[in-house]
Structure formats: C-alpha cells, structure tokens
Short mmCIF file of C-alpha atoms in Angstrom, two decimals:
data_model
loop_
_atom_site.label_atom_id
_atom_site.label_comp_id
_atom_site.label_asym_id
_atom_site.label_seq_id
_atom_site.Cartn_x
_atom_site.Cartn_y
_atom_site.Cartn_z
CA MET X 1 -0.02 0.05 0.01
CA GLU X 2 1.30 3.45 -0.88
CA ASP X 3 1.37 5.80 2.02
CA PHE X 4 1.34 9.18 0.36
CA VAL X 5 1.06 12.11 2.68
CA ARG X 6 -0.10 15.65 1.60
CA MET X 7 2.76 17.96 2.47
CA ALA X 8 1.99 21.22 0.78
CA ALA X 9 -0.15 23.02 -1.91
CA THR X 10 1.48 23.58 -5.40
CA THR X 11 0.87 27.36 -4.91
CA GLU X 12 3.24 27.24 -1.93
CA ILE X 13 6.35 26.50 -4.08
CA SER X 14 6.96 28.52 -7.21
CA PRO X 15 9.27 27.31 -10.02
CA GLY X 16 12.85 27.47 -8.83
CA GLU X 17 11.90 27.39 -5.16
CA MET X 18 12.14 24.93 -2.35
CA LEU X 19 10.21 24.00 0.73
CA ALA X 20 11.59 22.01 3.86
CA VAL X 21 8.97 19.71 5.49
CA GLU X 22 8.97 16.99 8.00
CA PHE X 23 7.96 13.54 6.74
CA ASN X 24 8.09 10.41 8.92
CA GLY X 25 10.64 12.17 11.34
CA ASP X 26 12.91 13.07 8.41
CA SER X 27 13.55 16.61 6.98
CA VAL X 28 12.67 16.50 3.36
CA LEU X 29 13.10 19.12 0.63
CA ILE X 30 10.25 19.62 -1.91
CA ILE X 31 11.57 21.40 -5.00
CA ASN X 32 9.66 22.85 -7.95
CA VAL X 33 11.77 22.59 -11.17
CA GLY X 34 9.80 24.15 -14.05
CA GLY X 35 6.46 23.13 -12.60
CA GLU X 36 7.51 19.61 -11.75
CA PHE X 37 7.96 18.64 -8.20
CA TYR X 38 10.69 16.55 -6.55
CA ALA X 39 11.34 15.55 -3.05
CA ILE X 40 14.87 14.72 -1.55
CA SER X 41 16.62 14.52 1.81
CA GLU X 42 17.14 18.01 3.14
CA SER X 43 20.68 17.22 4.64
CA CYS X 44 23.76 17.00 2.68
CA THR X 45 25.29 13.43 2.91
CA HIS X 46 28.73 14.93 3.37
CA SER X 47 28.39 17.37 6.26
CA TYR X 48 24.64 17.22 7.05
CA CYS X 49 24.18 20.91 6.32
CA PRO X 50 20.76 21.88 5.41
CA LEU X 51 20.31 21.97 1.66
CA GLY X 52 17.28 24.36 2.03
CA ASP X 53 20.07 27.05 2.53
CA GLY X 54 21.84 25.82 -0.75
CA VAL X 55 21.75 27.13 -4.17
CA LEU X 56 19.38 25.72 -6.77
CA GLU X 57 20.14 26.03 -10.41
CA GLY X 58 17.80 24.16 -12.61
CA ASN X 59 17.74 20.58 -11.24
CA VAL X 60 21.09 20.93 -9.42
CA ILE X 61 21.33 21.88 -5.71
CA GLU X 62 24.68 22.89 -4.23
CA CYS X 63 25.37 22.62 -0.56
CA ARG X 64 26.61 26.04 0.85
CA CYS X 65 28.85 24.37 3.41
CA HIS X 66 31.35 22.53 1.17
CA GLY X 67 30.14 22.86 -2.40
CA ALA X 68 28.66 19.28 -2.89
CA LYS X 69 26.15 19.10 -5.79
CA PHE X 70 23.25 16.79 -6.19
CA ASP X 71 20.68 16.08 -8.87
CA VAL X 72 17.22 16.78 -7.38
CA TYR X 73 15.57 14.31 -9.92
CA ASN X 74 17.00 11.51 -8.17
CA GLY X 75 19.46 12.61 -5.31
CA GLU X 76 22.58 11.45 -7.19
CA VAL X 77 26.00 13.04 -6.30
CA LEU X 78 27.16 15.26 -9.11
CA SER X 79 30.27 16.63 -7.46
CA PRO X 80 32.38 15.94 -4.27
CA PRO X 81 33.05 16.18 -1.44
CA ALA X 82 29.77 14.11 -1.10
CA ASP X 83 29.94 10.59 -2.10
CA GLU X 84 26.60 9.18 -0.94
CA PRO X 85 23.41 10.11 -2.82
CA LEU X 86 20.50 11.83 -1.09
CA THR X 87 17.26 9.84 -0.49
CA SER X 88 14.70 10.62 -3.19
CA TYR X 89 11.08 10.35 -2.25
CA ARG X 90 8.09 9.59 -4.47
CA VAL X 91 5.99 12.55 -5.38
CA LYS X 92 2.45 12.69 -6.72
CA LEU X 93 0.07 15.60 -7.37
CA VAL X 94 -3.68 15.52 -6.60
CA GLU X 95 -5.52 18.60 -7.50
CA ASP X 96 -3.36 21.29 -5.83
CA GLY X 97 -1.80 19.01 -3.42
CA ILE X 98 1.80 17.71 -3.35
CA PHE X 99 1.93 14.27 -1.74
CA ILE X 100 5.13 12.37 -0.98
CA ALA X 101 5.93 8.86 0.13
CA SER X 102 9.01 6.85 1.12
CA PRO X 103 11.22 5.64 -1.59
CA GLU X 104 10.27 2.15 -3.10
#
C-alpha cells in the first residue's frame, strides 16, 4: 500500500523554489523545477548541512557548506565532497496538493 501524505499545496512553491518539510521524522526538501515537483533529503550527505540553505540552479542543488552538488531528480551526487546520494522520495500531485511517500 502506498502511504502518500499531503505535504504542501502546489501554489506554495513557485518554480525554482524549495520548501523544507517533516516527513516520517525526516527533514525533506520539496523542489519545484519548471513546474515539476521533486522531494529529496534535506541534509547534505557529506556534512549534514541543510540543503534548503543551498543554491538551486535548474535541477542541481549545491550545498553552501562545502560545495557538494546533487541532482534533485534522483538525489545522485554530481560533485564531491559528498560521495553518498540523497534519499529521493516519491511525489504525486492530486489537484493542488503535493503528496510524498517513502522511496520504493
């Protein structure tokens, strides 16, 4: 059974913007890339700095602490010093709601 939980409204996150939320005790970052929504872990896997304070350019988020870069589509590491990917959460939209669920 899919346990999707409503976390925000689509109108709360404009294109190029991010919103940090709590999901099942974890901090998750919901990101709007050109009208498509993605959800990843909010903490950098290198130094655990909050990525919500990072720089978002297209689908790439850069950690402000040490410059690690991640692909928001899937959480993959794009540049060091991080070497572990972020957790990527499943996202679905229902009407104006953004729902997320744990990874498969």
